[in-house]
Coordinates of C-alpha atoms in Angstrom, one line a residue:
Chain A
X785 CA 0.3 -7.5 15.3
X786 CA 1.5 -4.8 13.8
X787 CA 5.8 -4.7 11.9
X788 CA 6.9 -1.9 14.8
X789 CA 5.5 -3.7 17.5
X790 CA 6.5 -6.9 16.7
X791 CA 10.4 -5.4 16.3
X792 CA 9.5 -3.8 19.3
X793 CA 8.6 -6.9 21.7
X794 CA 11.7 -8.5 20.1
X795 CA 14.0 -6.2 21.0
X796 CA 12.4 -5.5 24.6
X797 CA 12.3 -9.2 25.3
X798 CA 16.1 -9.2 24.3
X799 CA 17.3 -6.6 26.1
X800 CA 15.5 -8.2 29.0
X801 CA 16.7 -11.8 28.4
X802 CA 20.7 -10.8 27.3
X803 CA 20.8 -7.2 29.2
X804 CA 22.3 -4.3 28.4
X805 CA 26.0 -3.2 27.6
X806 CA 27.6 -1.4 30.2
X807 CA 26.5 1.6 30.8
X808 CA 23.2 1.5 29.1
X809 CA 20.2 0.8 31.3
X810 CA 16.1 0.2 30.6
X811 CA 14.7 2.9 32.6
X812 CA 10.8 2.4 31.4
X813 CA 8.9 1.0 28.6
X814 CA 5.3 0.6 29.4
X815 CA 4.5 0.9 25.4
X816 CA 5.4 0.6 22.4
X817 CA 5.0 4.6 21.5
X818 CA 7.8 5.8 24.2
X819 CA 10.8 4.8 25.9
X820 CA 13.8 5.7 28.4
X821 CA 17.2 4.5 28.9
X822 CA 20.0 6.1 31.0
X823 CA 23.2 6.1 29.4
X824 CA 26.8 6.7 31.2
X825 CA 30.6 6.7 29.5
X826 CA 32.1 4.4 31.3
X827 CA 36.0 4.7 31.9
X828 CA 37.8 7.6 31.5
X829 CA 36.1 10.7 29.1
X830 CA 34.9 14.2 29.6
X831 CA 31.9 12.8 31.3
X832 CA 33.0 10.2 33.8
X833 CA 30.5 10.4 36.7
X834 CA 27.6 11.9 34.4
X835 CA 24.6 9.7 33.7
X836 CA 22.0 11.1 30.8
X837 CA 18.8 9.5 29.6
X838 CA 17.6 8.9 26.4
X839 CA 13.7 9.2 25.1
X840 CA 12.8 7.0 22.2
X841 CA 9.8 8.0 20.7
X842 CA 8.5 5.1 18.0
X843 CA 5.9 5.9 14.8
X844 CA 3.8 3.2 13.4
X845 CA 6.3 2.8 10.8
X846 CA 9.4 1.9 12.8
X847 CA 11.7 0.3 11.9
X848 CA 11.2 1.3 8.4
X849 CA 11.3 5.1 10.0
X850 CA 13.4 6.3 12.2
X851 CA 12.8 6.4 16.0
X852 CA 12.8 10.4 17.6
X853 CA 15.7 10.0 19.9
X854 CA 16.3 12.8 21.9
X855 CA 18.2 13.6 25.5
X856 CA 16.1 13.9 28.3
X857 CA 16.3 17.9 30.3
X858 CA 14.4 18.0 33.3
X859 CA 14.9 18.0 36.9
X860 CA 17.3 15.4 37.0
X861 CA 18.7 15.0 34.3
X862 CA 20.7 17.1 31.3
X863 CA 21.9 16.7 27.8
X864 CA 25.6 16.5 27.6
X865 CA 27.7 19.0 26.6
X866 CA 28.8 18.2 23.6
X867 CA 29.0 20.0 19.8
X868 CA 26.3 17.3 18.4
X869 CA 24.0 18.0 21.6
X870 CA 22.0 21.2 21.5
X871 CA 20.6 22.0 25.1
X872 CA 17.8 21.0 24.6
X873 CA 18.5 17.6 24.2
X874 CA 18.6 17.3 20.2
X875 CA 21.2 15.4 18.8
X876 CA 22.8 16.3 15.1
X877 CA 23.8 12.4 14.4
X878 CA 23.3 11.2 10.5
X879 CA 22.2 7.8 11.6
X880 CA 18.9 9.6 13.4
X881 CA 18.2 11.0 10.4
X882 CA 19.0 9.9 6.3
X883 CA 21.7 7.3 7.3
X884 CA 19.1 5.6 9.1
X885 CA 18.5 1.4 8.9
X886 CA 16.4 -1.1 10.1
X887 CA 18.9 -2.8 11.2
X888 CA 19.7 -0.5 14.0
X889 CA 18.4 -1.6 17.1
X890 CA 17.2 1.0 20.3
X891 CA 20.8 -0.5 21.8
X892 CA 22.7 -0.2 18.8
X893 CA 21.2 3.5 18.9
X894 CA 22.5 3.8 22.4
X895 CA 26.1 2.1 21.6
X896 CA 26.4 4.3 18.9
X897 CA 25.9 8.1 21.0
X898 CA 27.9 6.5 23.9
X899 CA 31.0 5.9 21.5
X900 CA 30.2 9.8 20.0
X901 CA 30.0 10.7 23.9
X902 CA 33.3 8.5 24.2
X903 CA 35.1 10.3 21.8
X904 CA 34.6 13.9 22.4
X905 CA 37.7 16.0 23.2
X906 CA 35.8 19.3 24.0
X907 CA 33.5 19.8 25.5
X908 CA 31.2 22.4 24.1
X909 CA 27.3 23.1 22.5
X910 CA 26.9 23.5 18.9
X911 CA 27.9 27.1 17.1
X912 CA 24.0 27.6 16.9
X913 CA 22.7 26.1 20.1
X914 CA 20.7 29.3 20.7
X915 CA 18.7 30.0 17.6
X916 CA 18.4 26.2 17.1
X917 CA 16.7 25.8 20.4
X918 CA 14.9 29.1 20.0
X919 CA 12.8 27.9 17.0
X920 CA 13.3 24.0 17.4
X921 CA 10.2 21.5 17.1
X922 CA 9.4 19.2 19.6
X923 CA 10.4 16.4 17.9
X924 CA 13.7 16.8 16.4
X925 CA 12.6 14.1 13.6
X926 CA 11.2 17.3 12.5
X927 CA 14.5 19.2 12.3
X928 CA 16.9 18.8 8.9
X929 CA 20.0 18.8 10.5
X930 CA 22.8 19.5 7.9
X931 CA 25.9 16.6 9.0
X932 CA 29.5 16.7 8.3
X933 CA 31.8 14.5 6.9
X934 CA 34.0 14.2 10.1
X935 CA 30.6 14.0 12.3
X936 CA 32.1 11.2 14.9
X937 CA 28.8 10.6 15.2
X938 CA 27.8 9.3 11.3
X939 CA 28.1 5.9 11.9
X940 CA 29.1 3.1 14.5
Chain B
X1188 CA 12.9 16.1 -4.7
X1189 CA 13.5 15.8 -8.6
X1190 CA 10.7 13.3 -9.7
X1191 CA 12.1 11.7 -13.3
X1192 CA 8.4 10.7 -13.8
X1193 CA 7.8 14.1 -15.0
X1194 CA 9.7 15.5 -17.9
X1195 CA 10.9 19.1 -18.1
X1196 CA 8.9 19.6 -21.3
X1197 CA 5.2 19.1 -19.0
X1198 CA 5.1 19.7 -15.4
X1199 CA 2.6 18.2 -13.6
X1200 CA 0.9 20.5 -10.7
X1201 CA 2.6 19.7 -7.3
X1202 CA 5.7 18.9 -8.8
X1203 CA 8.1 21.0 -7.5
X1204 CA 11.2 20.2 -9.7
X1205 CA 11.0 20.3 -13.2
X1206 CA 14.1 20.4 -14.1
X1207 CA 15.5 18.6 -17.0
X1208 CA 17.3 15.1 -15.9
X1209 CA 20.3 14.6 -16.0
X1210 CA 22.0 12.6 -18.7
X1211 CA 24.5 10.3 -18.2
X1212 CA 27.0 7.7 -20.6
X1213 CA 27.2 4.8 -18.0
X1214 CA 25.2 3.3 -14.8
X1215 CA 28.5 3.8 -12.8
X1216 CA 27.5 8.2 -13.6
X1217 CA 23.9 8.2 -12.9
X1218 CA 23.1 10.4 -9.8
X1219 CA 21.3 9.3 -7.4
X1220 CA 17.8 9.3 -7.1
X1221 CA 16.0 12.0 -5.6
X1222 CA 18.7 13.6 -4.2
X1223 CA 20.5 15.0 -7.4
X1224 CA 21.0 19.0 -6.2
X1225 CA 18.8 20.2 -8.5
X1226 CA 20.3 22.8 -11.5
X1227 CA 20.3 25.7 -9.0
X1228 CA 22.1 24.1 -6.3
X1229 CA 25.2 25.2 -7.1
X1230 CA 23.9 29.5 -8.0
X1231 CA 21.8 28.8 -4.5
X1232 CA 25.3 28.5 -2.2
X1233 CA 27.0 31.0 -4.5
X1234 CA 24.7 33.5 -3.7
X1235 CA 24.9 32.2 -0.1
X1236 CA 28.6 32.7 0.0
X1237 CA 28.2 36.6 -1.7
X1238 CA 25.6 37.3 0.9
X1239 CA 27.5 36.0 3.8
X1240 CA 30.4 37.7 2.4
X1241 CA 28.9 40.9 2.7
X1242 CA 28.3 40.6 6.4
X1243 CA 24.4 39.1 6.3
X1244 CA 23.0 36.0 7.0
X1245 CA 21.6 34.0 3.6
X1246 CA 18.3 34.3 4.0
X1247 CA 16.9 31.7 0.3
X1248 CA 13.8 32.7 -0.8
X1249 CA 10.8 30.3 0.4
X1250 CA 10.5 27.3 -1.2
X1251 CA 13.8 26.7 -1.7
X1252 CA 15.7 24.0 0.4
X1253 CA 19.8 23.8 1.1
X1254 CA 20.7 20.9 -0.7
X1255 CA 24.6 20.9 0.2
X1256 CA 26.5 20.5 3.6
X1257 CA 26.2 24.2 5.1
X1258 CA 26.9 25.3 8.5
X1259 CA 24.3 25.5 10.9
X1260 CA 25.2 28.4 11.7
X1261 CA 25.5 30.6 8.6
X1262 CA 22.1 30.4 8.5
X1263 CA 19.3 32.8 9.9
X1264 CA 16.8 31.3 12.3
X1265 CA 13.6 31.8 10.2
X1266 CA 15.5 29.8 7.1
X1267 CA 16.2 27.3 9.9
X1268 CA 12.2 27.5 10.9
X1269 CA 11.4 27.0 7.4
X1270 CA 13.4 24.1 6.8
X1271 CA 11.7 22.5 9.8
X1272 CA 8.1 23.4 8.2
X1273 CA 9.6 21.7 4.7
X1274 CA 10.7 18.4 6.6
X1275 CA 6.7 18.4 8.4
X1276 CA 5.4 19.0 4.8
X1277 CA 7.5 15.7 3.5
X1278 CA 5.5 13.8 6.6
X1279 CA 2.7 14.2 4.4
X1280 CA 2.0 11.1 2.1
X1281 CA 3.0 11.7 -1.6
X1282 CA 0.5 11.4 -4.1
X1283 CA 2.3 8.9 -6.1
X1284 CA 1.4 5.2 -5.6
X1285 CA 4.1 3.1 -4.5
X1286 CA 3.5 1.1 -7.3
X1287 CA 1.2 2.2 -10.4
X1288 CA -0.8 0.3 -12.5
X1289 CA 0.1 -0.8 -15.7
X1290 CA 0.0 2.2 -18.3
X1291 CA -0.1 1.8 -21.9
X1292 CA 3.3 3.4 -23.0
X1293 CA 1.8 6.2 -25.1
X1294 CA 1.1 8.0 -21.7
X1295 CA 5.1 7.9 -21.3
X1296 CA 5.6 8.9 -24.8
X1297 CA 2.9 11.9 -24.1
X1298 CA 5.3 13.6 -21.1
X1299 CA 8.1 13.7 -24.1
X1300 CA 6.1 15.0 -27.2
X1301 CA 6.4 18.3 -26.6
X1302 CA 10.0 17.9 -25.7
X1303 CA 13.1 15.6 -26.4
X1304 CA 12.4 13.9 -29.5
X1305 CA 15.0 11.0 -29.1
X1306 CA 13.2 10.4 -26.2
X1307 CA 10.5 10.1 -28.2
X1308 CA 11.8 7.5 -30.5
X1309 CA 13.4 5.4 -27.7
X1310 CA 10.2 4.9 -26.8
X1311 CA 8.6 3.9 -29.8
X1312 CA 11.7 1.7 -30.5
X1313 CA 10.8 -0.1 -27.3
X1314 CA 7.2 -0.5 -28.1
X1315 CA 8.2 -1.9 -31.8
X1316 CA 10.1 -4.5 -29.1
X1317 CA 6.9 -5.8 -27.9
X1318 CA 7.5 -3.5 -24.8
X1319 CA 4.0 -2.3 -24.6
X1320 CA 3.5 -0.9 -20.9
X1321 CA 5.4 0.6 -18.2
X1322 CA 4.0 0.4 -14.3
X1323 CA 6.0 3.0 -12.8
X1324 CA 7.4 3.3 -9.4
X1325 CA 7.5 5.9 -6.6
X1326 CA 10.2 8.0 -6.9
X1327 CA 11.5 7.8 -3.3
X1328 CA 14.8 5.9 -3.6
X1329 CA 14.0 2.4 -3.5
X1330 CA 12.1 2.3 -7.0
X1331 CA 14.6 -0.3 -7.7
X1332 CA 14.0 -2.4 -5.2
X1333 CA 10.8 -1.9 -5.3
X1334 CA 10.3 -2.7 -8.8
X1335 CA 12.5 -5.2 -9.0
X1336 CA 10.9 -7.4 -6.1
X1337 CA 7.1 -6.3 -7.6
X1338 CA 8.1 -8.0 -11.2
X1339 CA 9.7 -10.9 -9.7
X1340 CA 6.6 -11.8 -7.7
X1341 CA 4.3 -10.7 -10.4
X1342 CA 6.3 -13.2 -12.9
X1343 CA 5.9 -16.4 -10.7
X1344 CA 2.6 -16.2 -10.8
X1345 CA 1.8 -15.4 -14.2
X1346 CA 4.0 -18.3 -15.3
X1347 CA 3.0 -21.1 -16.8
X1348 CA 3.8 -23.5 -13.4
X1349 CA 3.3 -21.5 -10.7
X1350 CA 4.0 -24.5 -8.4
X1351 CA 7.5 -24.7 -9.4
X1352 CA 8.7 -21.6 -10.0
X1353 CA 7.2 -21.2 -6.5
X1354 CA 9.2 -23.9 -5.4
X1355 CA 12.0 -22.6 -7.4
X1356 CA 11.9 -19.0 -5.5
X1357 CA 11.6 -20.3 -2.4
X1358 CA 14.1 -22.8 -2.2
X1359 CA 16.8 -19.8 -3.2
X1360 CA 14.9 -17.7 -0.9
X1361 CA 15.3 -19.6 2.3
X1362 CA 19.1 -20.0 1.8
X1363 CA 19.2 -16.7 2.2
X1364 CA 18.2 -15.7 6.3
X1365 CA 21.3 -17.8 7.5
X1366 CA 23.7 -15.1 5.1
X1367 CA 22.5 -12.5 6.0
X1368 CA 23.4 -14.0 10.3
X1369 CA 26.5 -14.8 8.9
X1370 CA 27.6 -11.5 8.2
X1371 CA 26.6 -9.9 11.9
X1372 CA 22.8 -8.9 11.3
X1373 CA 20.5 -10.1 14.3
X1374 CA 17.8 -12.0 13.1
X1375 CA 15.1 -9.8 14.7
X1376 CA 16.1 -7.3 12.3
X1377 CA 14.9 -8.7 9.5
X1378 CA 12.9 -12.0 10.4
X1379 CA 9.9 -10.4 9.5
X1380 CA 10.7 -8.6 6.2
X1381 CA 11.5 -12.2 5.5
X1382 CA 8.5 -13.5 6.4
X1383 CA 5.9 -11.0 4.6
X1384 CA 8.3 -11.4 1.6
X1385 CA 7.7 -15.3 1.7
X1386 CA 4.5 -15.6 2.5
X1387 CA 3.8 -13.1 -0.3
X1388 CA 5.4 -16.0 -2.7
X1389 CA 4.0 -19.0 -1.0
X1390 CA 0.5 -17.2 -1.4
X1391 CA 0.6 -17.9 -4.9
X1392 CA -0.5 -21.3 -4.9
X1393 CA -1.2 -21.4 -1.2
X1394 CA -3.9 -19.3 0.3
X1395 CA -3.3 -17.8 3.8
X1396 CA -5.8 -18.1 6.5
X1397 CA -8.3 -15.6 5.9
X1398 CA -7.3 -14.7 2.5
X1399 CA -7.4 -15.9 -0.9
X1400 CA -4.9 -16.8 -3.6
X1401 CA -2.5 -13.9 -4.9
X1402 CA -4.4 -12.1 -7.5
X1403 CA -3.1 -9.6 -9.9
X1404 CA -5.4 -7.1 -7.4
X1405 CA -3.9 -8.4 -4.4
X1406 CA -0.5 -8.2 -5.2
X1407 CA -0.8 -4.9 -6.4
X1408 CA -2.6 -4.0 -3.1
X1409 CA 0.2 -5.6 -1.2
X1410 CA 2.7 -3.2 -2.6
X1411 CA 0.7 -0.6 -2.2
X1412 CA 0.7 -0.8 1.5
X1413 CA 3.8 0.8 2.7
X1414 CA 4.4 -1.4 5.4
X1415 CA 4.7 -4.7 3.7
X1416 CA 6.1 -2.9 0.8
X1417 CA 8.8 -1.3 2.5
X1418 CA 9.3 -4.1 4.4
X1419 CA 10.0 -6.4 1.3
X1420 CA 12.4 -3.4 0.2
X1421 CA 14.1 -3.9 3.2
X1422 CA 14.7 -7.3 2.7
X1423 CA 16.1 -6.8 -1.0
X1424 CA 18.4 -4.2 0.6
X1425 CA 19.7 -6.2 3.5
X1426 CA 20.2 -9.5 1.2
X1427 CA 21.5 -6.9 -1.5
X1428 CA 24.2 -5.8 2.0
X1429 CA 25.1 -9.4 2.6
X1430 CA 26.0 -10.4 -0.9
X1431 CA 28.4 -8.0 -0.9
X1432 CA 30.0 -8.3 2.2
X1433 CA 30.2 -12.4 2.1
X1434 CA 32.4 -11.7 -1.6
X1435 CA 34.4 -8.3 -0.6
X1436 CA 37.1 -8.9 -3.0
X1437 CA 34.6 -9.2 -5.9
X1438 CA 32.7 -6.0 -5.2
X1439 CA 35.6 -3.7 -3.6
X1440 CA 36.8 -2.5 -6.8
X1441 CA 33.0 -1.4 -7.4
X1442 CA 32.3 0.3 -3.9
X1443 CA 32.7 4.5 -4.6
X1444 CA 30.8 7.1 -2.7
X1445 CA 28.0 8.1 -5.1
X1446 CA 28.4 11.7 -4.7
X1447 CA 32.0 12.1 -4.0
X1448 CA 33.5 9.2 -6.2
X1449 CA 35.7 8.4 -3.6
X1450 CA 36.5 4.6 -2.8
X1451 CA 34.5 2.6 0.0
X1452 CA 35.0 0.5 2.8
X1453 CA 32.6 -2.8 2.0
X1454 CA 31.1 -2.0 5.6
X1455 CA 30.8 1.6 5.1
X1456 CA 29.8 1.5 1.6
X1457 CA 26.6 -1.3 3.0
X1458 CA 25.6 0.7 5.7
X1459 CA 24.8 4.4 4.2
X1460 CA 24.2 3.4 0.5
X1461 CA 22.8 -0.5 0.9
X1462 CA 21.3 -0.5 3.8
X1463 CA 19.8 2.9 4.4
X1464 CA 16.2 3.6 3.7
X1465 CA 15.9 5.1 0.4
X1466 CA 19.4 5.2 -1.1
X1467 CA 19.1 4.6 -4.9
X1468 CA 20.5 1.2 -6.2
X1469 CA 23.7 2.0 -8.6
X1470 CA 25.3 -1.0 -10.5
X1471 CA 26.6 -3.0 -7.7
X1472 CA 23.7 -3.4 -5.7
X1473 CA 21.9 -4.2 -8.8
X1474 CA 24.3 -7.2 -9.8
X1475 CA 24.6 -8.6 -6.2
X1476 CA 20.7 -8.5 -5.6
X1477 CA 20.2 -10.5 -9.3
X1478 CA 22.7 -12.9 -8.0
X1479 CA 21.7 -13.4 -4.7
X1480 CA 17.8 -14.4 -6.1
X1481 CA 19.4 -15.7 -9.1
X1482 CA 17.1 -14.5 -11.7
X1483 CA 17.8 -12.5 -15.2
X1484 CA 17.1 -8.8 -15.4
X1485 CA 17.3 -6.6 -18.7
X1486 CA 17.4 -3.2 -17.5
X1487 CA 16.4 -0.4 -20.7
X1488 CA 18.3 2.9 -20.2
X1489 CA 16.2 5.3 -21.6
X1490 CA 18.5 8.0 -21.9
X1491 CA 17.7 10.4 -24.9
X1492 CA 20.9 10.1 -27.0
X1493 CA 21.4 8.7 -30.1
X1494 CA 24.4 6.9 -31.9
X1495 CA 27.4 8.7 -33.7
X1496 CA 25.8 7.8 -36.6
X1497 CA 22.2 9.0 -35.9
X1498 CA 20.5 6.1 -35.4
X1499 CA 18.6 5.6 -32.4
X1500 CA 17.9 2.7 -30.3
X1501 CA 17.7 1.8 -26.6
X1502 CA 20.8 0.1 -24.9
X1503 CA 20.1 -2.9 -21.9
X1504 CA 22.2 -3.6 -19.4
X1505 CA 21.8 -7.3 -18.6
X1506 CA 22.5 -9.3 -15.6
X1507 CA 22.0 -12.9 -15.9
X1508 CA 21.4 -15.3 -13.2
X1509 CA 19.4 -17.3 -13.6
X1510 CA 19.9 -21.0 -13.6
X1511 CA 18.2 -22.3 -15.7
X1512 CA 17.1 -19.8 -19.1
X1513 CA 14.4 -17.9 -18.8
X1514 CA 12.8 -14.3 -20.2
X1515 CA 14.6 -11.8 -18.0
X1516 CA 13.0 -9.4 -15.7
X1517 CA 12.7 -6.2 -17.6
X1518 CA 12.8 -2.8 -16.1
X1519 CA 13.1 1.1 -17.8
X1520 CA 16.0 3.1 -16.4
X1521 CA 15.6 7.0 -16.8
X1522 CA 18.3 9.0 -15.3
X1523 CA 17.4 8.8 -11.6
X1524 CA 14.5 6.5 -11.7
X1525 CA 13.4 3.0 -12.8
X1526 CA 10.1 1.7 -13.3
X1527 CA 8.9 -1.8 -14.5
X1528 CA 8.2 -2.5 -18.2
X1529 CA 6.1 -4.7 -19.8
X1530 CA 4.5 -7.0 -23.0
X1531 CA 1.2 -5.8 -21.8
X1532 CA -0.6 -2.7 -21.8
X1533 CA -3.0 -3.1 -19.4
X1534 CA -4.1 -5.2 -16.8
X1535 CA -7.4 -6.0 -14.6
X1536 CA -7.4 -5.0 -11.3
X1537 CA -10.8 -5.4 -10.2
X1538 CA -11.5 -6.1 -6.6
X1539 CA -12.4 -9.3 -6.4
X1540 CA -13.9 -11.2 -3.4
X1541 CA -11.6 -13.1 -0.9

C-alpha cells in the first residue's frame, strides 16, 4: 500500500476509534481521494449556531503534499464569513500552503481553522473576494495566496 | 526559484534565474534556499509601489513572480490569474534528479571557467584534497537533508563491515521513534518515514522479500523515488524538530527567523523552518540532526572568496558526533545549496538483476 493511503487508514481508523473534538464531525470518507467533515465554533463567537463543512481533497503524495482543503458552498451549506474565507470556500491559511507538515493530521487541519474561526472579531470577506473568485481555480492548491504576518491563521 | 547548481557565468536552458549567488561570511547569513528574492525583488515592488502610486494597479510583466508579502488586493486580476498558471507550471516535475550521479568535479569546475575564478581554484584546491566528485542534489529545500541521509546510507555500506556499522546505525536509529512521542508527535505521523528509512539500512546486509541486497543502483533508485525519498527527508526533519525541542536551552540562543533575524520560539521556530516541507537546513538543524544520528560531517563552503592575504583555500565547518572516530561525512556548501562530495569520481550504476 501506498505512504498516503497508509497515513490515510491510520488517521481514519483513529478518528473512528478516539472520535472527534467537539465540534468536528466525519461526514463521509468512502476513499482515500476525498473527504468531508462539518465543523461548528462551539461556545460563544461570531458564528455560534453556524455549522460549515470541509472538503479534503488528498494527492498521491500526501502527506508529503499538502491536502486541497477547501469550504464546502452548496445548498446547504456556506463558507464563513470571515477575511481568510473568500466565498467561494478558499481559505488564505499558510499552513495549507508553504507552512505545511506532515505532521499535520486532517483533525489537526480542522482544530486549526476552528481556532482561526474562534478568533475572528469581524466578520467580513477578504478585500479581493471578488476578483479572487472571479478568476480562482478549482482547487485552491493551485492559488499562491500571499500570507501575513499577523494571519491568526499561520499556525496552531 | 534560484537554482545554485547553475552559475551566473553559464545558464543552462530552462533555468529561469541566473542570477549570481549570493555570498555570505558565516552559515548563520546564508539565505535560504530557493527562496532568496532574487536581485530584482526589491526594483520589482518599487516599481509596484510608483505604479500604484499613480493610481493603477501593478500589472509585472509575464514571467515574473511576487516574491514579497503584497496585498491581495493591490494586484490586478490577470497578475492574480497568472500567478495561479505559475503555481500549475511548478506541479510539473523538475528536471533535476533528486539525487544525481556521481560527477567527476571538472563538470563543476566547467559552470565556473568562464566566470569566478576563486571559484575556480576552490575547486581545484578541493580536488588536490582527494575530493574528486560531487553528486549533487535537487535544489528544492531539503538538499540537506537529502544529501545528508543519501551519504550516510551510501557509507554503511561501502564500509569495510557493513554488519556492524549496520548494527551501529540502527541501534542509534531505534532510540530515536520514542523522542520524537516524547515531544507531542503522534506516531502515525511518522511511523512509516521511519520504517522505509530503516529498512533502507537493514537492507544492506539483509535482503527484503522480493528484492535483493542494497546496491549502489538501488540505493540510488531509492532516492530517486520521491516518495521514499521524501519520506526519509521527513524523518531527518522531524528527528532534526525533536532534538531541538527535548534540549531548548541549548538551541534557543540559535533559533532566529531566517528572513527577518528576529528570535524564535523553540515551537515556532520547529514547526515553519524544521518541520515544513522544503525549508533549507541553517546551522542548528544541521548540528542537532549530526547529533541526533551521531555521526561526523565536514561540510566545504564553497564560497568564492579568498584570504586577506590572497591565498585561497576552502574553509569546513565540522560537526563531530560520532562515537567512536571515523572519516566524516563530507558535503559542498554553495550559497543556497549543498550537494554531496566525494573520493571518487564516478561510480557504476548498472541495473543489475534482483
Amino acid at each position: 500500500m501506498a505512504v498516503s493511503s497508509r497515513r490515510l487508514q491510520k488517521e481514519l481508523t483513529e478518528i473512528k476509534t478516539a472520535g472527534t473534538p467537539c465540534g468536528i464531525t466525519l461526514l463521509k470518507a468512502d476513499d482515500f481521494q476525498t473527504w468531508f467533515l462539518s465543523l461548528e465554533v462551539l461556545g460563544e463567537s461570531q458564528y455560534k449556531g453556524e455549522v460549515f463543512a470541509l472538503m479534503f481533497r488528498f494527492d498521491p503524495q500526501y502527506p508529503i503534499s499538502a491536502p486541497a482543503v477547501q469550504f464546502v458552498v452548496d445548498d446547504k451549506y456556506k463558507a464563513p464569513l470571515h477575511p481568510h474565507v473568500y466565498s467561494n470556500g478558499h481559505i488564505c491559511a499558510s499552513i495549507l500552503g508553504g507552512e505545511w507538515s506532515p505532521v499535520l493530521s486532517v483533525i489537526a487541519v480542522c482544530i486549526t481553522l476552528q481556532s482561526m474561526l474562534a478568533s475572528c472579531k469581524e466578520k467580513k470577506r477578504p478585500p479581493d473576494n471578488d476578483r479572487y473568485v472571479a478568476h480562482a481555480p478549482d482547487n485552491p492548491k493551485k492559488t499562491r495566496f500571499v500570507y501575513h504576518e499577523s494571519d491568526s491563521a499561520a499556525a496552531p | 526559484m534560484s537554482d545554485p547548481n547553475n552559475p551566473p557565468s553559464e545558464p543552462v536552458p530552462g533555468d529561469l534565474s541566473g542570477e549570481p549567488p549570493k555570498l555570505a561570511k558565516t552559515l548563520k547569513d546564508l539565505p535560504e534556499d530557493d527562496t532568496e528574492p532574487p536581485a530584482w525583488a526589491t526594483t520589482d515592488q518599487a516599481a509596484a509601489a510608483a505604479e500604484i502610486a499613480q493610481g493603477g494597479a501593478f500589472e509585472p510583466p509575464p514571467g515574473w513572480t511576487i516574491t514579497e508579502p503584497t496585498e491581495l488586493s493591490t494586484l490586478g486580476p490577470s497578475t492574480l490569474f497568472n500567478m495561479n498558471e505559475a503555481t500549475i507550471e511548478d506541479t510539473i516535475p523538475k528536471d533535476r534528479p533528486l539525487i544525481a550521479p556521481l560527477a567527476p568535479m571538472a563538470v563543476l569546475r566547467a559552470e565556473y571557467e568562464n566566470g569566478n575564478t576563486i571559484f575556480v581554484k576552490q575547486i581545484d584546491w578541493l580536488v588536490d584534497k582527494g575530493y574528486k566528485g560531487v553528486r549533487r542534489t535537487r535544489g528544492d529545500g531539503d538538499c540537506f537533508y537529502r544529501s545528508l541521509a543519501f551519504a550516510y546510507v551510501e557509507r554503511i555500506m561501502h564500509s569495510d563491515d557493513p554488519e556492524l556499522n549496520v548494527m551501529r546505525a540502527i541501534s542509534t536509529l531505534e532510540t530515536t521513534p520514542a523522542m520524537l512521542s516524547s515531544v507531542g508527535f503522534q506516531e502515525l505521523v511518522f511511523e512509516d518515514f521511519f520504517d522505509i528509512f530503516k529498512n533502507l539500512i537493514m537492507r544492506i546486509v539483509q535482503p527484503e522479500p522480493g528484492k535483493s541486497r542494497l546496491t549502489a543502483r538501488a540505493l540510488f533508485d531509492t532516492f530517486n523515488n520521491p516518495e521514499e525519498s521524501n519520506s526519509i527527508v521527513m524523518y531527518l526533519r522531524l528527528l532534526t524538530s525533536a532534538q531541538i525541542r527535548l534540549d531548548p536551552e541549548e538551541y534557543a540562543p540559535f533559533l532566529f527567523h531566517p528572513e527577518i533575524g528576529e528570535p524564535m520560539e523553540t515551537v515556532t521556530f520547529c514547526e515553519n523552518f524544521v518541520e515544513a516541507v522544503g525549508k533549507e537546513a541553517d546551522h542548528v538543524q544541521m548540528t542537532a540532526l549530526t547529533r541526533a544520528l551521531r555521526v561526523n560531517v565536514n561540510v566545504a563552503y564553497l564560497d568564492g572568496h579568498a584570504h586577506k592575504d590572497g591565498e585561497i583555500d576552502v574553509d569546513f565547518v565540522q560537526f563531530e558526533n560520532a562515537p567512536e572516530p571515523e572519516d566524516p561525512i563530507t558535503l559542498l556548501y554553495r550559497p543556497g545549496h549543498y550537494d554531496i562530495l566525494d573520493n571518487r569520481d564516478q561510480e557504476s550504476l548498472t541495473l543489475e538483476p534482483l
